GROMACS .gro file of C-alpha atoms in nm:
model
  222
    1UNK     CA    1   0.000   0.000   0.000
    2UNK     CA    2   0.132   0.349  -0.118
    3UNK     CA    3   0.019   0.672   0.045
    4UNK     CA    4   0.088   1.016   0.021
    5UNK     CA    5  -0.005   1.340   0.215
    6UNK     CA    6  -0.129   1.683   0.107
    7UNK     CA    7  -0.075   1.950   0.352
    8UNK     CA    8  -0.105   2.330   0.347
    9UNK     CA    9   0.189   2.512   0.585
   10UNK     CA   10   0.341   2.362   0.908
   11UNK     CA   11   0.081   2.081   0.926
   12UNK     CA   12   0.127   2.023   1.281
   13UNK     CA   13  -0.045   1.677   1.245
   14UNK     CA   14   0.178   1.521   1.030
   15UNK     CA   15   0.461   1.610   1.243
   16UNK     CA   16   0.371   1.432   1.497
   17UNK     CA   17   0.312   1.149   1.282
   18UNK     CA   18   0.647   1.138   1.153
   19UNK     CA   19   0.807   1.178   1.523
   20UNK     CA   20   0.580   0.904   1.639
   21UNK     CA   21   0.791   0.559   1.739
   22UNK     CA   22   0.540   0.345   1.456
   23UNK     CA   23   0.633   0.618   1.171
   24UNK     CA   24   0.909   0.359   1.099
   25UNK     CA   25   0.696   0.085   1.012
   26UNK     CA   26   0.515   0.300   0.751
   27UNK     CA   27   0.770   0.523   0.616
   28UNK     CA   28   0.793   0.295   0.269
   29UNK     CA   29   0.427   0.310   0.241
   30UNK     CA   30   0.490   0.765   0.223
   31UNK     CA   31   0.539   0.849  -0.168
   32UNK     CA   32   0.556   1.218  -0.088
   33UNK     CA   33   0.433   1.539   0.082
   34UNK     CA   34   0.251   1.765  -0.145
   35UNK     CA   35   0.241   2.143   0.027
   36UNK     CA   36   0.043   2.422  -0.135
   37UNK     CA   37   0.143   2.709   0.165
   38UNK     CA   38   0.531   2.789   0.172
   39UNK     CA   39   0.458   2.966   0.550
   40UNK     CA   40   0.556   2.807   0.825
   41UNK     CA   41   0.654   2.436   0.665
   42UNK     CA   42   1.015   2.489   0.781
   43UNK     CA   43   0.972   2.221   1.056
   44UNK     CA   44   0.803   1.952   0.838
   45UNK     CA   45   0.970   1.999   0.530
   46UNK     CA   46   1.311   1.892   0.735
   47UNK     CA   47   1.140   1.612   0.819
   48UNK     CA   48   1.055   1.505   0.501
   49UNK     CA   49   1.458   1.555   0.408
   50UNK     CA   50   1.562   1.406   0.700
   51UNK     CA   51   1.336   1.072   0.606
   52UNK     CA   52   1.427   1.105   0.232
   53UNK     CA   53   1.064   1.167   0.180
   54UNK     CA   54   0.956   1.356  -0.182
   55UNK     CA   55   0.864   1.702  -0.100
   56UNK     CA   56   0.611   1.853  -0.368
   57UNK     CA   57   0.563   2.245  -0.321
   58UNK     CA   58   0.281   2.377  -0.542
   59UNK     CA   59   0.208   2.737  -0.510
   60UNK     CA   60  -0.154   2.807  -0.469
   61UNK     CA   61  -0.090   3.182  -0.369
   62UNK     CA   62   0.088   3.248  -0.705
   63UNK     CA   63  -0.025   3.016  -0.988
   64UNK     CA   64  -0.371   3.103  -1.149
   65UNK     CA   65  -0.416   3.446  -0.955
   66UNK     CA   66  -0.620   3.609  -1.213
   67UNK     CA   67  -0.862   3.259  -1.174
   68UNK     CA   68  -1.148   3.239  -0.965
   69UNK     CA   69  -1.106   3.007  -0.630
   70UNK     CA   70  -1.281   2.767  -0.770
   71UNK     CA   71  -1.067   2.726  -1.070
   72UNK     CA   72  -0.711   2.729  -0.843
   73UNK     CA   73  -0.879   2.460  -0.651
   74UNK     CA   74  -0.939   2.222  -0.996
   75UNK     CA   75  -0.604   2.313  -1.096
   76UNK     CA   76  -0.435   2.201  -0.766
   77UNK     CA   77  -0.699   1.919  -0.796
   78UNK     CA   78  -0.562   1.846  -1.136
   79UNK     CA   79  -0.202   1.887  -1.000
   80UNK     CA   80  -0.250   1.607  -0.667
   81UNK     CA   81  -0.416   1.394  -0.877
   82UNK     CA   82  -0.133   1.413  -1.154
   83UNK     CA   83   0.134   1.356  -0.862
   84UNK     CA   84  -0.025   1.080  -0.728
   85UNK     CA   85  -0.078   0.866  -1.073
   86UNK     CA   86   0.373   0.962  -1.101
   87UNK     CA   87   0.342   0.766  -0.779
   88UNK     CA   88   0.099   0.530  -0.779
   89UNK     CA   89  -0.015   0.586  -0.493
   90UNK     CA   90  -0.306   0.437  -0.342
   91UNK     CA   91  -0.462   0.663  -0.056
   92UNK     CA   92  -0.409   1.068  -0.008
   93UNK     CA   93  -0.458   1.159   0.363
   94UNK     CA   94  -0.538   1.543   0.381
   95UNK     CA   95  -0.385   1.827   0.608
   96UNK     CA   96  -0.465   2.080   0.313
   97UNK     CA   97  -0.710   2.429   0.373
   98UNK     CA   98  -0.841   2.405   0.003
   99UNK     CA   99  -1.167   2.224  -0.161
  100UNK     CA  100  -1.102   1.910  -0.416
  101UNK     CA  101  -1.251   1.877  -0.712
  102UNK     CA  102  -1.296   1.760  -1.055
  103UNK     CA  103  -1.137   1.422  -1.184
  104UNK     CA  104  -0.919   1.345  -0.833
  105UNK     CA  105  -1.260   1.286  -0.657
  106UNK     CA  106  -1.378   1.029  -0.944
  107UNK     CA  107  -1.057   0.822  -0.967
  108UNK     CA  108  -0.994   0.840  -0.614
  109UNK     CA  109  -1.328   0.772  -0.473
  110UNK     CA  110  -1.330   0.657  -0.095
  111UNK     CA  111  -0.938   0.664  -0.139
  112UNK     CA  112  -0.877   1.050   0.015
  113UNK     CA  113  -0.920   1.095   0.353
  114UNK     CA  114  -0.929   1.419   0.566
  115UNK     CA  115  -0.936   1.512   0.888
  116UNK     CA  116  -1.154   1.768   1.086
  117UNK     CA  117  -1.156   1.925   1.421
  118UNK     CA  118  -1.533   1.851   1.510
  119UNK     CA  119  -1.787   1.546   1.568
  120UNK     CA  120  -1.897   1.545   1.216
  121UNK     CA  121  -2.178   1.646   1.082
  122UNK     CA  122  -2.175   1.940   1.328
  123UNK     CA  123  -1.998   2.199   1.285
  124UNK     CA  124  -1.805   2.182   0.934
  125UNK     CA  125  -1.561   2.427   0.775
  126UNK     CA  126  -1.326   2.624   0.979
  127UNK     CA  127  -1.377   2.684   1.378
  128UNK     CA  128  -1.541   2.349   1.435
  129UNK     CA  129  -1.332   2.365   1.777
  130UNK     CA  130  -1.454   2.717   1.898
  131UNK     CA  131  -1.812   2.698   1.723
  132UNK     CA  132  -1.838   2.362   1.980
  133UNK     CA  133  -1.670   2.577   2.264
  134UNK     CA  134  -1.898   2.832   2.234
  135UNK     CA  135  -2.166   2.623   2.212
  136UNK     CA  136  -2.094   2.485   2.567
  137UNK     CA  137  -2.129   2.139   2.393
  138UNK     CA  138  -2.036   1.841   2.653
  139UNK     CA  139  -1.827   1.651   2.433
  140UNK     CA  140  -1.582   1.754   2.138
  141UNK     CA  141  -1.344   1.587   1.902
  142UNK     CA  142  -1.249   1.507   1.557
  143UNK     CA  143  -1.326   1.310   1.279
  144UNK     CA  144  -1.178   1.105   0.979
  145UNK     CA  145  -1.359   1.071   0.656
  146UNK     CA  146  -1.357   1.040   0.291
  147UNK     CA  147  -1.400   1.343   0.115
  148UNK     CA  148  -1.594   1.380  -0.153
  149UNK     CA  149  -1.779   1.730  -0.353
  150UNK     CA  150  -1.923   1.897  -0.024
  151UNK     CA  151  -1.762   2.068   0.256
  152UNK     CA  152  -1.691   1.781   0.499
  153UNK     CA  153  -1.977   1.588   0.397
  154UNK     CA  154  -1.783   1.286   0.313
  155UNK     CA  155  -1.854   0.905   0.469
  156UNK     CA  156  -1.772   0.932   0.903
  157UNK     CA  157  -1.493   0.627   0.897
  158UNK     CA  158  -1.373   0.717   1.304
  159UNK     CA  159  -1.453   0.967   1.557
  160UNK     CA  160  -1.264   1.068   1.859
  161UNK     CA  161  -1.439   1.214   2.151
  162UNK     CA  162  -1.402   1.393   2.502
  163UNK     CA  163  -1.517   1.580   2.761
  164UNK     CA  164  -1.463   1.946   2.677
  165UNK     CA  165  -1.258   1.982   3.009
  166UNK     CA  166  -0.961   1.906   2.779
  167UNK     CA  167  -1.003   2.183   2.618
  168UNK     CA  168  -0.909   2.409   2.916
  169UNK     CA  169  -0.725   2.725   2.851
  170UNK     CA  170  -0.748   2.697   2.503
  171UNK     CA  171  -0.568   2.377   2.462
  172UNK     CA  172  -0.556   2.306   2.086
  173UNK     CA  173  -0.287   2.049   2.136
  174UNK     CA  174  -0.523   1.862   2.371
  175UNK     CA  175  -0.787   1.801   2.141
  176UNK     CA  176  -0.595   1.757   1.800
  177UNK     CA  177  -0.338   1.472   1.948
  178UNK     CA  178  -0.562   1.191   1.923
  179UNK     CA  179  -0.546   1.276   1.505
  180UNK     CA  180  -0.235   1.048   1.530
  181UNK     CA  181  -0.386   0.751   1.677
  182UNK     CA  182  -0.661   0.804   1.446
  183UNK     CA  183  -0.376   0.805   1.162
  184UNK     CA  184  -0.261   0.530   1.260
  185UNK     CA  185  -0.565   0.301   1.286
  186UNK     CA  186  -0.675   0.361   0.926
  187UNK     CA  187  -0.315   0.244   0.807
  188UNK     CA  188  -0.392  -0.040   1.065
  189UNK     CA  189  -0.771  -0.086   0.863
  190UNK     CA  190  -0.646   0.021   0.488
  191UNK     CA  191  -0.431  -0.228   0.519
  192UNK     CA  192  -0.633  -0.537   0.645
  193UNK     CA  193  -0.924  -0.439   0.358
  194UNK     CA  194  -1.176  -0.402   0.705
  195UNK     CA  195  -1.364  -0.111   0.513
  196UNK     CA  196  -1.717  -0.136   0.382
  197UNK     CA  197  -1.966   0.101   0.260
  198UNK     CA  198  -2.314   0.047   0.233
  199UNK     CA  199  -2.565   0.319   0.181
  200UNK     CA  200  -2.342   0.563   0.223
  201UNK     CA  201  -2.240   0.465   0.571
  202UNK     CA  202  -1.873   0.311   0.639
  203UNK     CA  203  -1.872  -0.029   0.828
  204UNK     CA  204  -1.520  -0.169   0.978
  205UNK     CA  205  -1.502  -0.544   0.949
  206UNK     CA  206  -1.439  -0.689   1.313
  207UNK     CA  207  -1.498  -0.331   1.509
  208UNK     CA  208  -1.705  -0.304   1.810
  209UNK     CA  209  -1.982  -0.077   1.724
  210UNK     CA  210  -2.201  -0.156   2.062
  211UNK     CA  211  -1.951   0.018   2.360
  212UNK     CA  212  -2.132   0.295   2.541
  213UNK     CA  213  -1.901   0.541   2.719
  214UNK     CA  214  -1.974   0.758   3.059
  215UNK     CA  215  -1.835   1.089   3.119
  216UNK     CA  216  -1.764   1.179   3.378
  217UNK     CA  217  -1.615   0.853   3.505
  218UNK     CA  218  -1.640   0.757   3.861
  219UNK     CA  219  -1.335   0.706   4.047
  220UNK     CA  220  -1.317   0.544   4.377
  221UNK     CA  221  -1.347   0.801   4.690
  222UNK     CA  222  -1.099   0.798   4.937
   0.00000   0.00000   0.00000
């Protein structure tokens, strides 16, 4: 299995990915980092060096100006999709800020999957984090799932979820770690074939789907 990442900037995410102790058992399965934000990707663009990783930079800020956004984002569309045929690679995993369109959603149907900062469907586009903090919603956390024409509207493939105590003082970090895990367990899943889809709705082959979880949970009083 090949994959490859698109990323816009530092992609904090992915950093922590590739300092994690299991990014060695993966790092043949990385064709290359496409990047489409030249601020702030010092940090991971080292990291891609360091691993011998293929670093892609394609500058959305300068190439098609005079276009519409909606034109950039087929031609960077046109450009990942392009890239990852060169590689053959099999799954994109998505850290970028910009929509995909056109012919990369056809040929890689249920193959691209992003990441978002909310309990999907609630709260899509930017801000899912503060729109839930402001909310005063009980539990927050992220999602993984296949993207397809609408705005995080893709197939749900795995949630993670806490108590918005976490979240105290503003603690990004808190909330966005688990991202790894959930990384991590779809290389585990991608690679085993456990995905179905039926009706729209992803199913993991051998996954407990009946748990029920408490928060807060009781601890024993001294």
């Amino acid at each position: 299995m090949k994959i490859a990442f698109y990323i816009s900037g530092r992609a904090n995410r992915l950093c922590e990915i590739m300092r994690d102790p299991r990014f060695v058992q993966i790092r043949e399965m990385l064709q290359f980092v496409l990047n489409d934000n030249s601020t702030d990707c010092e940090i991971i663009h080292q990291l891609c060096e360091n691993s011998e990783i293929p670093w892609i930079f394609y500058d959305y800020k300068n190439y098609f100006a005079d276009k519409t956004r909606k034109e950039r984002n087929r031609s960077l569309s046109d450009f990942i999709l392009s890239s990852l045929k060169n590689y053959s690679a099999d799954y994109l995993f998505v850290f970028g800020h910009h929509l995909l369109s056109g012919e990369l959603l056809k040929e890689y149907e249920h193959r691209i999957i992003c990441f978002h900062p909310s309990l999907l469907p609630h709260y899509k586009g930017f801000s899912g984090i503060d729109q839930a903090i402001e909310n005063k919603d009980f539990v927050i956390g992220n999602s993984a799932f296949f993207i397809d024409e609408g705005l995080d509207t893709g197939e749900i493939i795995i949630q993670s979820v806490m108590h918005t105590s976490n979240f105290e003082n503003n603690n990004y970090e808190a909330l966005l770690h688990p991202i790894v895990d959930m990384f991590y367990y779809l290389i585990k899943v991608l690679k085993e074939d456990r995905i179905r889809i039926v009706e729209r709705k992803v199913r993991i082959l051998s996954a407990d789907y009946g748990r029920v979880y408490y928060w807060p949970e009781l601890e024993e009083m001294e």
